[in-house]
Amino acid sequence: MATKEVVGESEQIASDTVSAWDSLLQEIAHRPKRATERKQDRAKRTEQQILNAALRVFARDGISRSRIADIAAEAGISTSTLYEYYKSKEDLAYDVPLSHLAEFFESYHANAASRTSARERLLLYLVMSADYAREHAEWARLLYLEIWPSVFVSDTELRHSIDDFTRVILFLVKEGVAEGWVSPDRNPYETVALLIGGVNQLIITWLLYRKPKNLTRAGTEMAERLIAMLENEVRR
Amino acid sequence: MATKEVVGESEQIASDTVSAWDSLLQEIAHRPKRATERKQDRAKRTEQQILNAALRVFARDGISRSRIADIAAEAGISTSTLYEYYKSKEDLAYDVPLSHLAEFFESYHANAASRTSARERLLLYLVMSADYAREHAEWARLLYLEIWPSVFVSDTELRHSIDDFTRVILFLVKEGVAEGWVSPDRNPYETVALLIGGVNQLIITWLLYRKPKNLTRAGTEMAERLIAMLENEVRR
DNA sequence: GAGGTTTTCCGATAAAACGTCGATTTTATA
DNA sequence: TATAAAATCGACGTTTTATCGGAAAACCTC
């Protein structure tokens, strides 16, 4: 926390940092939706039904085994109507996780407001990632097991959102260096890979085998451990 | 390294450990191939051509966009012949990475022979994982970006092989506890997730963005850092 | 090396899933 | 309530996956 003695440039930086943080999360949580929005209420409802149905079917059967016809049926519409909304199965699959991802960012932004240090914010971020996956297992299964790594998401709204996920951590790691608890000698990108990798691996294992049983607890433990490890690197 | 004074039970354990290690890698590197093996040489060649063609096409187009007809053409056979070998595209996709994976285990086993401590063996394992991915980028792209997380690999030969990948690390982590450089207070599965996660995230990032430019170097750095972090946890 | 058997290969075709289009119904609005 | 725009759907064409029966090649035995 900045002391009152510190003024001028330092103050400026602190203020810049706060605003940079807020605008980063603002931008991330409210990425522009698709250009063409539906005009009628009925259509908005239909769109939502499609997304819900798609999430269920994709999570149950996997994207490649899922059939457009099944999703349409589940949504209570005809196959051809679905094509009015999405031009292909791939297109649909890449749109499904977006709303949840935005919701996660928003929820995180709200919760992070009370945390002042980058250290606490990072801890919260990692813990919340795991917990959100547990709460929304269908979504998580789709995102982590089927879509995240896929190359073909490039140049998609979704790829940007996934990259945002990384950007937040990168931002906090750099602040961590400024705060002095992250080693400045380490490549920040490497540190990011370390953090995301550890947590994601935990989530993936849980999605595949339902182990560890308590993902929230395991996520917290992992997050605390990772941060403690980073701190250990500087104090020597 | 065991001192000469230590004999009897301790010696026994050391010997058991070595043999457990060797038999683990033996088992892993030589998992039984598919039950029905081809009888004629011509057919064996055809099978190889299919696998090579499939790797190329899958890596280029992604599994879901790839067409069986394209793979067959690339392999120089008819579509129906391909179906004599694999009952579906999915089946084929899950068989493709296997031979490379076995090769990796074998290569690792050979290289690890000269390393005596679990620490060195673990380091080598992590470094070699990254390096093998760099050397066999098409294979790595298929395995890491498309298949590894997929739920539907369950009950497949491939899933066993992927689990083997984890088992080796788990084995070494437990030995690390015995050797005293891994904290016994930590859940070994968590430690494994940490290690695999960090390295895999690095590999995935490289496959997607070709960053970091030098994967071998980055992999070595990451592996050394991870192990140093584990060591930091015990010395306090 | 001829005859018989098994293995491998392929063309034709069925089955399934994807995707399009014009006609029809519903909604918004004036 | 007349009209235009938006949304829906059934019918149909296309693409991709998968099957099957028979031809061709390899193998085996005498």
Short mmCIF file of C-alpha atoms (C1' of nucleotides) in Angstrom, two decimals:
data_model
loop_
_atom_site.label_atom_id
_atom_site.label_comp_id
_atom_site.label_asym_id
_atom_site.label_seq_id
_atom_site.Cartn_x
_atom_site.Cartn_y
_atom_site.Cartn_z
CA MET A 1 0.00 0.00 0.00
CA ALA A 2 1.41 3.39 -1.01
CA THR A 3 2.51 5.55 1.88
CA LYS A 4 1.49 9.16 2.03
CA GLU A 5 5.07 10.34 1.62
CA VAL A 6 5.26 8.88 -1.82
CA VAL A 7 4.00 11.43 -4.28
CA GLY A 8 4.55 12.74 -7.77
CA GLU A 9 5.71 10.23 -10.29
CA SER A 10 5.30 7.30 -7.97
CA GLU A 11 1.74 8.29 -7.19
CA GLN A 12 1.17 8.70 -10.87
CA ILE A 13 2.38 5.21 -11.55
CA ALA A 14 0.22 3.71 -8.84
CA SER A 15 -2.80 5.47 -10.19
CA ASP A 16 -1.93 4.43 -13.73
CA THR A 17 -1.57 0.89 -12.59
CA VAL A 18 -4.97 0.80 -10.96
CA SER A 19 -6.62 2.27 -13.96
CA ALA A 20 -4.74 -0.06 -16.29
CA TRP A 21 -6.01 -2.95 -14.25
CA ASP A 22 -9.59 -1.80 -14.35
CA SER A 23 -9.56 -1.00 -18.01
CA LEU A 24 -7.97 -4.35 -18.78
CA LEU A 25 -10.76 -6.17 -17.00
CA GLN A 26 -13.39 -3.87 -18.40
CA GLU A 27 -12.20 -4.60 -21.89
CA ILE A 28 -11.98 -8.30 -21.26
CA ALA A 29 -15.35 -8.75 -19.59
CA HIS A 30 -17.19 -6.73 -22.21
CA ARG A 31 -15.74 -7.77 -25.48
CA PRO A 32 -18.06 -6.80 -28.33
CA LYS A 33 -20.63 -9.45 -29.04
CA ARG A 34 -21.29 -10.67 -32.57
CA ALA A 35 -21.90 -7.89 -35.07
CA THR A 36 -25.37 -8.90 -36.19
CA GLU A 37 -27.69 -9.03 -33.25
CA ARG A 38 -31.12 -10.59 -33.37
CA LYS A 39 -34.00 -8.17 -33.74
CA GLN A 40 -36.90 -10.07 -32.18
CA ASP A 41 -37.28 -11.30 -28.63
CA ARG A 42 -38.32 -14.70 -29.87
CA ALA A 43 -35.09 -14.95 -31.78
CA LYS A 44 -33.04 -13.97 -28.76
CA ARG A 45 -34.72 -16.74 -26.85
CA THR A 46 -34.03 -19.18 -29.66
CA GLU A 47 -30.39 -18.19 -29.72
CA GLN A 48 -30.16 -18.86 -26.01
CA GLN A 49 -31.90 -22.21 -26.39
CA ILE A 50 -29.44 -23.20 -29.08
CA LEU A 51 -26.48 -22.28 -26.89
CA ASN A 52 -27.88 -24.16 -23.91
CA ALA A 53 -28.70 -27.21 -25.99
CA ALA A 54 -25.31 -27.13 -27.66
CA LEU A 55 -23.53 -26.97 -24.34
CA ARG A 56 -25.40 -30.01 -23.05
CA VAL A 57 -24.95 -32.07 -26.19
CA PHE A 58 -21.32 -31.11 -26.77
CA ALA A 59 -20.44 -31.87 -23.16
CA ARG A 60 -22.26 -35.20 -23.32
CA ASP A 61 -21.09 -36.47 -26.71
CA GLY A 62 -18.02 -34.41 -27.45
CA ILE A 63 -17.96 -31.98 -30.33
CA SER A 64 -16.96 -34.40 -33.04
CA ARG A 65 -19.60 -36.99 -32.17
CA SER A 66 -22.35 -34.44 -31.69
CA ARG A 67 -24.85 -33.99 -34.50
CA ILE A 68 -26.39 -30.71 -35.48
CA ALA A 69 -29.75 -32.45 -35.69
CA ASP A 70 -29.50 -33.53 -32.05
CA ILE A 71 -28.71 -30.04 -30.90
CA ALA A 72 -31.58 -28.58 -32.90
CA ALA A 73 -33.97 -31.17 -31.47
CA GLU A 74 -32.74 -30.49 -27.96
CA ALA A 75 -33.33 -26.79 -28.57
CA GLY A 76 -36.79 -27.51 -29.92
CA ILE A 77 -36.20 -26.12 -33.37
CA SER A 78 -35.57 -27.48 -36.83
CA THR A 79 -32.14 -28.13 -38.24
CA SER A 80 -32.45 -25.45 -40.85
CA THR A 81 -33.37 -22.84 -38.26
CA LEU A 82 -30.16 -23.58 -36.45
CA TYR A 83 -28.27 -22.78 -39.62
CA GLU A 84 -29.87 -19.35 -39.57
CA TYR A 85 -27.90 -18.72 -36.41
CA TYR A 86 -24.63 -20.52 -36.98
CA LYS A 87 -23.08 -21.33 -40.28
CA SER A 88 -21.46 -24.54 -39.11
CA LYS A 89 -20.97 -26.83 -36.16
CA GLU A 90 -17.50 -25.45 -35.65
CA ASP A 91 -18.85 -21.93 -35.55
CA LEU A 92 -21.37 -22.93 -32.94
CA ALA A 93 -18.85 -24.79 -30.84
CA TYR A 94 -16.60 -21.75 -30.67
CA ASP A 95 -19.42 -19.48 -29.60
CA VAL A 96 -20.75 -21.65 -26.81
CA PRO A 97 -18.06 -21.04 -24.18
CA LEU A 98 -17.94 -17.27 -24.69
CA SER A 99 -20.75 -16.13 -22.45
CA HIS A 100 -19.50 -18.17 -19.50
CA LEU A 101 -16.01 -16.88 -20.02
CA ALA A 102 -17.25 -13.31 -19.95
CA GLU A 103 -19.26 -14.11 -16.85
CA PHE A 104 -16.15 -15.48 -15.19
CA PHE A 105 -14.17 -12.34 -15.94
CA GLU A 106 -16.97 -10.18 -14.65
CA SER A 107 -17.35 -12.19 -11.51
CA TYR A 108 -13.62 -12.10 -10.97
CA HIS A 109 -13.46 -8.38 -11.54
CA ALA A 110 -16.07 -7.83 -8.85
CA ASN A 111 -14.32 -10.09 -6.37
CA ALA A 112 -10.88 -8.72 -7.09
CA ALA A 113 -11.95 -5.17 -6.29
CA SER A 114 -11.48 -5.78 -2.58
CA ARG A 115 -7.96 -7.14 -3.09
CA THR A 116 -5.28 -4.52 -3.17
CA SER A 117 -2.09 -6.39 -3.97
CA ALA A 118 -1.25 -8.23 -7.15
CA ARG A 119 -0.36 -11.17 -4.99
CA GLU A 120 -3.86 -11.44 -3.58
CA ARG A 121 -5.41 -10.81 -6.96
CA LEU A 122 -3.37 -13.53 -8.57
CA LEU A 123 -4.21 -15.96 -5.83
CA LEU A 124 -7.88 -15.19 -6.23
CA TYR A 125 -7.65 -15.58 -9.98
CA LEU A 126 -6.14 -19.03 -9.82
CA VAL A 127 -8.50 -20.19 -7.09
CA MET A 128 -11.53 -18.85 -8.90
CA SER A 129 -10.51 -20.52 -12.17
CA ALA A 130 -10.58 -23.91 -10.56
CA ASP A 131 -13.75 -23.20 -8.66
CA TYR A 132 -15.58 -21.86 -11.68
CA ALA A 133 -14.67 -25.01 -13.59
CA ARG A 134 -16.12 -27.10 -10.80
CA GLU A 135 -19.32 -25.09 -10.73
CA HIS A 136 -19.75 -25.22 -14.49
CA ALA A 137 -18.42 -28.64 -15.28
CA GLU A 138 -20.14 -28.98 -18.66
CA TRP A 139 -18.72 -25.71 -19.81
CA ALA A 140 -15.32 -26.53 -18.39
CA ARG A 141 -15.26 -29.85 -20.11
CA LEU A 142 -15.99 -28.22 -23.42
CA LEU A 143 -13.48 -25.44 -22.95
CA TYR A 144 -10.57 -27.24 -21.32
CA LEU A 145 -10.85 -30.62 -22.96
CA GLU A 146 -11.98 -29.77 -26.43
CA ILE A 147 -11.46 -26.18 -27.37
CA TRP A 148 -8.67 -24.47 -25.44
CA PRO A 149 -5.78 -26.09 -27.23
CA SER A 150 -7.42 -26.37 -30.65
CA VAL A 151 -5.44 -24.58 -33.29
CA PHE A 152 -8.46 -23.76 -35.33
CA VAL A 153 -9.82 -21.34 -32.85
CA SER A 154 -7.31 -18.82 -34.23
CA ASP A 155 -8.74 -15.52 -35.37
CA THR A 156 -11.88 -16.19 -33.43
CA GLU A 157 -13.56 -14.14 -30.79
CA LEU A 158 -12.96 -17.14 -28.58
CA ARG A 159 -9.22 -17.18 -29.14
CA HIS A 160 -9.07 -13.58 -28.04
CA SER A 161 -10.94 -14.43 -24.87
CA ILE A 162 -8.65 -17.32 -24.13
CA ASP A 163 -5.66 -15.09 -24.71
CA ASP A 164 -7.25 -12.60 -22.33
CA PHE A 165 -7.17 -15.29 -19.71
CA THR A 166 -3.41 -15.34 -20.10
CA ARG A 167 -3.08 -11.58 -20.32
CA VAL A 168 -4.59 -11.11 -16.88
CA ILE A 169 -2.02 -13.41 -15.35
CA LEU A 170 0.79 -11.79 -17.26
CA PHE A 171 -0.33 -8.41 -15.99
CA LEU A 172 -0.37 -9.62 -12.40
CA VAL A 173 3.00 -11.36 -12.71
CA LYS A 174 4.56 -8.14 -13.94
CA GLU A 175 2.99 -6.29 -11.03
CA GLY A 176 4.32 -9.03 -8.79
CA VAL A 177 7.80 -8.18 -9.99
CA ALA A 178 7.14 -4.54 -9.16
CA GLU A 179 5.85 -5.53 -5.75
CA GLY A 180 9.00 -7.50 -5.22
CA TRP A 181 7.68 -11.00 -4.60
CA VAL A 182 8.25 -12.30 -8.12
CA SER A 183 11.79 -12.68 -9.33
CA PRO A 184 12.68 -10.11 -11.99
CA ASP A 185 15.26 -12.53 -13.38
CA ARG A 186 12.66 -14.90 -14.70
CA ASN A 187 10.94 -14.62 -18.04
CA PRO A 188 7.41 -13.51 -17.16
CA TYR A 189 5.95 -15.64 -19.94
CA GLU A 190 7.59 -18.68 -18.43
CA THR A 191 6.11 -17.79 -15.08
CA VAL A 192 2.68 -17.45 -16.67
CA ALA A 193 3.02 -20.85 -18.31
CA LEU A 194 3.95 -22.32 -14.97
CA LEU A 195 0.93 -20.88 -13.21
CA ILE A 196 -1.67 -21.60 -15.88
CA GLY A 197 -0.20 -25.00 -16.59
CA GLY A 198 -0.35 -26.15 -13.00
CA VAL A 199 -3.91 -25.06 -12.43
CA ASN A 200 -5.17 -26.24 -15.80
CA GLN A 201 -3.57 -29.62 -15.38
CA LEU A 202 -5.39 -29.94 -12.10
CA ILE A 203 -8.70 -28.99 -13.70
CA ILE A 204 -8.17 -31.34 -16.62
CA THR A 205 -7.38 -34.24 -14.32
CA TRP A 206 -10.51 -33.51 -12.35
CA LEU A 207 -12.63 -33.35 -15.48
CA LEU A 208 -11.27 -36.64 -16.75
CA TYR A 209 -11.15 -38.67 -13.56
CA ARG A 210 -13.02 -36.64 -10.95
CA LYS A 211 -9.83 -36.64 -8.94
CA PRO A 212 -9.01 -34.87 -6.69
CA LYS A 213 -12.48 -35.19 -5.24
CA ASN A 214 -12.57 -31.67 -3.88
CA LEU A 215 -11.44 -29.44 -6.71
CA THR A 216 -11.99 -26.21 -4.82
CA ARG A 217 -9.70 -27.27 -2.03
CA ALA A 218 -7.12 -28.71 -4.39
CA GLY A 219 -7.23 -25.55 -6.49
CA THR A 220 -6.65 -23.37 -3.47
CA GLU A 221 -3.80 -25.56 -2.33
CA MET A 222 -2.21 -25.51 -5.75
CA ALA A 223 -2.59 -21.75 -6.10
CA GLU A 224 -1.09 -21.07 -2.70
CA ARG A 225 1.73 -23.44 -3.40
CA LEU A 226 2.54 -21.88 -6.75
CA ILE A 227 2.66 -18.40 -5.29
CA ALA A 228 4.74 -19.53 -2.34
CA MET A 229 7.14 -21.08 -4.80
CA LEU A 230 7.48 -17.82 -6.65
CA GLU A 231 8.13 -16.04 -3.38
CA ASN A 232 10.77 -18.58 -2.48
CA GLU A 233 12.62 -17.70 -5.65
CA VAL A 234 13.25 -14.12 -4.55
CA ARG A 235 14.09 -14.55 -0.89
CA ARG A 236 17.50 -16.07 -0.74
CA MET B 1 24.14 -42.48 -3.64
CA ALA B 2 24.18 -45.37 -1.15
CA THR B 3 27.28 -45.49 1.06
CA LYS B 4 29.11 -48.75 1.53
CA GLU B 5 28.08 -48.97 5.16
CA VAL B 6 24.48 -49.28 4.22
CA VAL B 7 23.71 -52.89 3.62
CA GLY B 8 21.00 -55.43 4.09
CA GLU B 9 17.48 -54.06 3.90
CA SER B 10 18.59 -50.72 2.57
CA GLU B 11 20.59 -52.36 -0.18
CA GLN B 12 17.61 -54.53 -0.92
CA ILE B 13 15.38 -51.50 -1.29
CA ALA B 14 17.81 -49.80 -3.61
CA SER B 15 17.98 -52.87 -5.77
CA ASP B 16 14.20 -53.22 -5.72
CA THR B 17 13.88 -49.63 -6.74
CA VAL B 18 16.17 -50.00 -9.68
CA SER B 19 14.37 -53.06 -10.89
CA ALA B 20 10.98 -51.43 -10.37
CA TRP B 21 12.18 -48.53 -12.46
CA ASP B 22 13.43 -50.73 -15.25
CA SER B 23 10.35 -52.89 -15.33
CA LEU B 24 8.14 -49.82 -15.34
CA LEU B 25 9.89 -48.46 -18.40
CA GLN B 26 10.06 -51.86 -20.00
CA GLU B 27 6.34 -52.26 -19.64
CA ILE B 28 5.64 -48.77 -20.86
CA ALA B 29 7.88 -48.83 -23.89
CA HIS B 30 6.66 -52.21 -25.05
CA ARG B 31 2.94 -52.19 -24.55
CA PRO B 32 1.27 -54.91 -26.59
CA LYS B 33 0.41 -53.78 -30.08
CA ARG B 34 -3.02 -54.35 -31.56
CA ALA B 35 -4.28 -57.91 -31.26
CA THR B 36 -4.68 -58.66 -34.97
CA GLU B 37 -1.42 -58.18 -36.74
CA ARG B 38 -1.14 -58.05 -40.49
CA LYS B 39 0.11 -61.24 -42.09
CA GLN B 40 1.68 -60.03 -45.31
CA ASP B 41 4.61 -57.67 -45.77
CA ARG B 42 2.66 -55.67 -48.28
CA ALA B 43 -0.03 -55.09 -45.71
CA LYS B 44 2.47 -54.00 -43.12
CA ARG B 45 3.76 -51.46 -45.55
CA THR B 46 0.24 -50.29 -46.28
CA GLU B 47 -0.43 -49.89 -42.59
CA GLN B 48 2.65 -47.75 -42.23
CA GLN B 49 1.67 -45.66 -45.21
CA ILE B 50 -1.73 -45.06 -43.70
CA LEU B 51 -0.23 -43.96 -40.41
CA ASN B 52 2.22 -41.63 -42.09
CA ALA B 53 -0.42 -40.13 -44.33
CA ALA B 54 -2.82 -39.74 -41.42
CA LEU B 55 -0.22 -37.93 -39.34
CA ARG B 56 0.46 -35.49 -42.16
CA VAL B 57 -3.18 -34.83 -42.95
CA PHE B 58 -4.36 -34.66 -39.35
CA ALA B 59 -1.58 -32.26 -38.44
CA ARG B 60 -2.30 -30.10 -41.46
CA ASP B 61 -6.10 -29.97 -41.33
CA GLY B 62 -6.93 -31.01 -37.79
CA ILE B 63 -8.77 -34.23 -37.09
CA SER B 64 -12.29 -32.97 -37.51
CA ARG B 65 -11.62 -31.26 -40.83
CA SER B 66 -9.63 -34.15 -42.24
CA ARG B 67 -11.34 -36.51 -44.65
CA ILE B 68 -10.76 -40.19 -44.80
CA ALA B 69 -10.65 -39.94 -48.57
CA ASP B 70 -7.76 -37.48 -48.38
CA ILE B 71 -5.80 -39.71 -46.09
CA ALA B 72 -6.39 -42.72 -48.30
CA ALA B 73 -5.29 -40.76 -51.38
CA GLU B 74 -2.19 -39.52 -49.57
CA ALA B 75 -1.41 -43.12 -48.64
CA GLY B 76 -1.97 -44.24 -52.23
CA ILE B 77 -4.82 -46.62 -51.53
CA SER B 78 -8.56 -46.62 -51.91
CA THR B 79 -10.92 -45.45 -49.22
CA SER B 80 -12.37 -48.88 -48.69
CA THR B 81 -8.95 -50.36 -48.16
CA LEU B 82 -8.36 -47.93 -45.35
CA TYR B 83 -11.48 -49.24 -43.67
CA GLU B 84 -9.91 -52.69 -43.72
CA TYR B 85 -7.34 -51.30 -41.31
CA TYR B 86 -9.29 -48.90 -39.15
CA LYS B 87 -12.97 -49.06 -38.43
CA SER B 88 -13.39 -45.29 -38.18
CA LYS B 89 -11.59 -42.01 -38.38
CA GLU B 90 -11.58 -41.76 -34.61
CA ASP B 91 -9.99 -45.17 -34.36
CA LEU B 92 -7.28 -44.12 -36.75
CA ALA B 93 -6.65 -40.84 -34.97
CA TYR B 94 -6.10 -42.61 -31.68
CA ASP B 95 -3.66 -45.06 -33.17
CA VAL B 96 -1.48 -42.54 -34.94
CA PRO B 97 0.41 -41.10 -31.94
CA LEU B 98 1.14 -44.46 -30.35
CA SER B 99 4.30 -45.47 -32.16
CA HIS B 100 5.97 -42.13 -31.49
CA LEU B 101 5.00 -42.29 -27.88
CA ALA B 102 6.57 -45.71 -27.53
CA GLU B 103 9.66 -44.42 -29.30
CA PHE B 104 9.88 -41.56 -26.85
CA PHE B 105 9.71 -43.90 -23.88
CA GLU B 106 12.33 -46.14 -25.37
CA SER B 107 14.64 -43.26 -26.16
CA TYR B 108 14.15 -41.89 -22.68
CA HIS B 109 14.82 -45.25 -21.10
CA ALA B 110 18.11 -45.48 -22.92
CA ASN B 111 19.18 -41.97 -21.96
CA ALA B 112 18.06 -42.31 -18.36
CA ALA B 113 20.24 -45.36 -17.83
CA SER B 114 23.27 -43.18 -17.20
CA ARG B 115 21.43 -41.07 -14.60
CA THR B 116 21.50 -42.47 -11.14
CA SER B 117 19.32 -40.16 -9.08
CA ALA B 118 15.60 -39.58 -9.43
CA ARG B 119 16.35 -35.88 -9.59
CA GLU B 120 18.47 -36.25 -12.68
CA ARG B 121 16.03 -38.66 -14.23
CA LEU B 122 13.12 -36.32 -13.69
CA LEU B 123 15.04 -33.42 -15.12
CA LEU B 124 15.91 -35.45 -18.17
CA TYR B 125 12.32 -36.55 -18.57
CA LEU B 126 10.92 -33.04 -18.59
CA VAL B 127 13.64 -31.73 -20.87
CA MET B 128 13.22 -34.61 -23.28
CA SER B 129 9.46 -34.18 -23.42
CA ALA B 130 9.82 -30.65 -24.68
CA ASP B 131 12.62 -31.54 -27.02
CA TYR B 132 10.80 -34.51 -28.50
CA ALA B 133 7.81 -32.29 -29.20
CA ARG B 134 10.03 -29.86 -31.03
CA GLU B 135 11.63 -32.61 -33.08
CA HIS B 136 8.28 -34.17 -33.98
CA ALA B 137 6.09 -31.13 -34.29
CA GLU B 138 3.37 -32.80 -36.39
CA TRP B 139 3.02 -35.58 -33.90
CA ALA B 140 3.12 -33.17 -30.98
CA ARG B 141 0.46 -31.01 -32.50
CA LEU B 142 -1.80 -33.99 -32.90
CA LEU B 143 -1.15 -35.33 -29.44
CA TYR B 144 -1.02 -32.19 -27.34
CA LEU B 145 -3.54 -30.03 -29.18
CA GLU B 146 -6.10 -32.55 -30.27
CA ILE B 147 -5.91 -35.82 -28.45
CA TRP B 148 -4.35 -35.60 -25.01
CA PRO B 149 -7.27 -33.97 -23.26
CA SER B 150 -10.01 -35.69 -25.24
CA VAL B 151 -12.32 -37.61 -22.99
CA PHE B 152 -13.10 -40.17 -25.59
CA VAL B 153 -9.68 -41.66 -25.58
CA SER B 154 -10.78 -43.51 -22.44
CA ASP B 155 -10.41 -47.26 -22.53
CA THR B 156 -8.04 -46.92 -25.42
CA GLU B 157 -4.52 -48.15 -25.81
CA LEU B 158 -3.63 -44.52 -26.22
CA ARG B 159 -5.16 -43.48 -22.90
CA HIS B 160 -3.00 -46.07 -21.17
CA SER B 161 0.07 -44.68 -22.85
CA ILE B 162 -0.81 -41.15 -21.84
CA ASP B 163 -1.40 -42.30 -18.30
CA ASP B 164 2.01 -43.99 -18.45
CA PHE B 165 3.47 -40.60 -19.16
CA THR B 166 2.11 -39.48 -15.82
CA ARG B 167 3.07 -42.67 -14.03
CA VAL B 168 6.73 -42.18 -14.79
CA ILE B 169 6.69 -38.74 -13.22
CA LEU B 170 4.74 -39.97 -10.23
CA PHE B 171 7.31 -42.70 -9.72
CA LEU B 172 10.16 -40.22 -9.83
CA VAL B 173 8.41 -37.77 -7.52
CA LYS B 174 7.96 -40.50 -4.94
CA GLU B 175 11.60 -41.38 -5.28
CA GLY B 176 12.38 -37.72 -4.91
CA VAL B 177 10.64 -37.80 -1.55
CA ALA B 178 12.79 -40.77 -0.59
CA GLU B 179 15.90 -38.97 -1.76
CA GLY B 180 14.88 -36.01 0.37
CA TRP B 181 14.64 -33.22 -2.19
CA VAL B 182 10.87 -33.36 -2.61
CA SER B 183 8.71 -32.35 0.31
CA PRO B 184 6.92 -35.35 1.87
CA ASP B 185 4.16 -33.00 3.06
CA ARG B 186 2.89 -32.36 -0.43
CA ASN B 187 0.40 -34.52 -2.26
CA PRO B 188 2.50 -36.28 -4.90
CA TYR B 189 -0.33 -36.07 -7.41
CA GLU B 190 -0.39 -32.33 -6.99
CA THR B 191 3.33 -32.22 -7.59
CA VAL B 192 2.91 -34.27 -10.72
CA ALA B 193 0.21 -31.92 -12.00
CA LEU B 194 2.52 -29.03 -11.37
CA LEU B 195 5.37 -30.54 -13.31
CA ILE B 196 3.40 -31.85 -16.25
CA GLY B 197 1.25 -28.77 -16.39
CA GLY B 198 4.16 -26.37 -16.58
CA VAL B 199 5.99 -28.25 -19.29
CA ASN B 200 2.87 -29.02 -21.32
CA GLN B 201 1.71 -25.44 -21.21
CA LEU B 202 5.07 -24.45 -22.60
CA ILE B 203 4.80 -26.99 -25.38
CA ILE B 204 1.25 -25.98 -26.22
CA THR B 205 2.16 -22.33 -26.41
CA TRP B 206 5.02 -23.18 -28.72
CA LEU B 207 2.80 -25.29 -30.95
CA LEU B 208 0.21 -22.54 -31.19
CA TYR B 209 2.39 -19.48 -31.53
CA ARG B 210 5.92 -20.77 -32.09
CA LYS B 211 6.91 -18.91 -28.97
CA PRO B 212 9.30 -19.23 -27.24
CA LYS B 213 11.43 -19.50 -30.35
CA ASN B 214 13.85 -21.98 -28.85
CA LEU B 215 11.72 -24.66 -27.25
CA THR B 216 14.64 -26.83 -26.22
CA ARG B 217 16.21 -24.04 -24.24
CA ALA B 218 12.91 -22.93 -22.76
CA GLY B 219 12.08 -26.50 -21.82
CA THR B 220 15.39 -26.95 -20.06
CA GLU B 221 14.96 -23.67 -18.23
CA MET B 222 11.44 -24.57 -17.18
CA ALA B 223 12.45 -28.05 -16.02
CA GLU B 224 15.37 -26.76 -13.99
CA ARG B 225 13.21 -24.08 -12.48
CA LEU B 226 10.48 -26.51 -11.50
CA ILE B 227 12.90 -28.85 -9.81
CA ALA B 228 14.66 -25.99 -8.05
CA MET B 229 11.28 -24.87 -6.79
CA LEU B 230 10.59 -28.30 -5.37
CA GLU B 231 13.98 -28.28 -3.67
CA ASN B 232 13.24 -24.86 -2.21
CA GLU B 233 10.18 -26.31 -0.53
CA VAL B 234 12.18 -28.71 1.61
CA ARG B 235 15.15 -26.57 2.60
CA ARG B 236 13.88 -24.07 5.12
"C1'" DG C 1 4.53 -74.76 -60.44
"C1'" DA C 2 -0.60 -76.04 -60.21
"C1'" DG C 3 -4.37 -75.96 -57.27
"C1'" DG C 4 -6.36 -74.32 -53.37
"C1'" DT C 5 -6.65 -71.15 -49.49
"C1'" DT C 6 -6.06 -66.94 -47.18
"C1'" DT C 7 -5.14 -62.20 -47.29
"C1'" DT C 8 -5.42 -57.83 -49.32
"C1'" DC C 9 -7.49 -54.54 -52.27
"C1'" DC C 10 -11.05 -51.96 -54.68
"C1'" DG C 11 -15.48 -50.31 -57.21
"C1'" DA C 12 -20.16 -49.78 -56.42
"C1'" DT C 13 -23.35 -48.42 -53.34
"C1'" DA C 14 -25.80 -47.64 -48.94
"C1'" DA C 15 -26.16 -44.67 -44.84
"C1'" DA C 16 -25.52 -40.66 -42.33
"C1'" DA C 17 -24.58 -36.12 -41.49
"C1'" DC C 18 -24.09 -31.48 -43.33
"C1'" DG C 19 -25.81 -27.56 -45.47
"C1'" DT C 20 -29.18 -24.68 -48.84
"C1'" DC C 21 -33.37 -22.64 -50.55
"C1'" DG C 22 -37.92 -21.11 -51.32
"C1'" DA C 23 -42.29 -21.07 -49.29
"C1'" DT C 24 -44.78 -20.08 -45.02
"C1'" DT C 25 -45.63 -18.23 -40.53
"C1'" DT C 26 -44.83 -14.95 -37.00
"C1'" DT C 27 -43.63 -10.49 -35.25
"C1'" DA C 28 -43.05 -5.54 -35.09
"C1'" DT C 29 -44.84 -1.27 -36.47
"C1'" DA C 30 -47.27 2.30 -38.32
"C1'" DT D 1 -55.22 -4.29 -39.72
"C1'" DA D 2 -52.11 -3.81 -43.58
"C1'" DT D 3 -47.41 -4.23 -44.58
"C1'" DA D 4 -42.64 -5.19 -44.37
"C1'" DA D 5 -39.14 -7.45 -42.05
"C1'" DA D 6 -37.68 -11.30 -39.37
"C1'" DA D 7 -37.81 -15.94 -38.18
"C1'" DT D 8 -39.09 -20.73 -39.02
"C1'" DC D 9 -39.47 -24.96 -41.40
"C1'" DG D 10 -39.85 -28.96 -44.78
"C1'" DA D 11 -37.98 -30.60 -48.87
"C1'" DC D 12 -33.96 -31.47 -51.19
"C1'" DG D 13 -29.00 -31.50 -52.88
"C1'" DT D 14 -24.19 -32.33 -51.42
"C1'" DT D 15 -20.51 -34.19 -48.94
"C1'" DT D 16 -18.48 -37.51 -46.07
"C1'" DT D 17 -18.54 -41.84 -43.77
"C1'" DA D 18 -18.95 -46.63 -43.88
"C1'" DT D 19 -20.26 -51.44 -45.96
"C1'" DC D 20 -20.12 -55.36 -48.99
"C1'" DG D 21 -19.16 -58.72 -52.46
"C1'" DG D 22 -16.04 -60.03 -55.65
"C1'" DA D 23 -11.37 -59.47 -58.11
"C1'" DA D 24 -6.44 -59.64 -57.56
"C1'" DA D 25 -2.33 -60.76 -55.16
"C1'" DA D 26 0.31 -63.39 -51.88
"C1'" DC D 27 1.00 -67.65 -49.52
"C1'" DC D 28 1.03 -72.64 -48.77
"C1'" DT D 29 1.08 -77.49 -49.87
"C1'" DC D 30 1.94 -81.18 -52.50
#
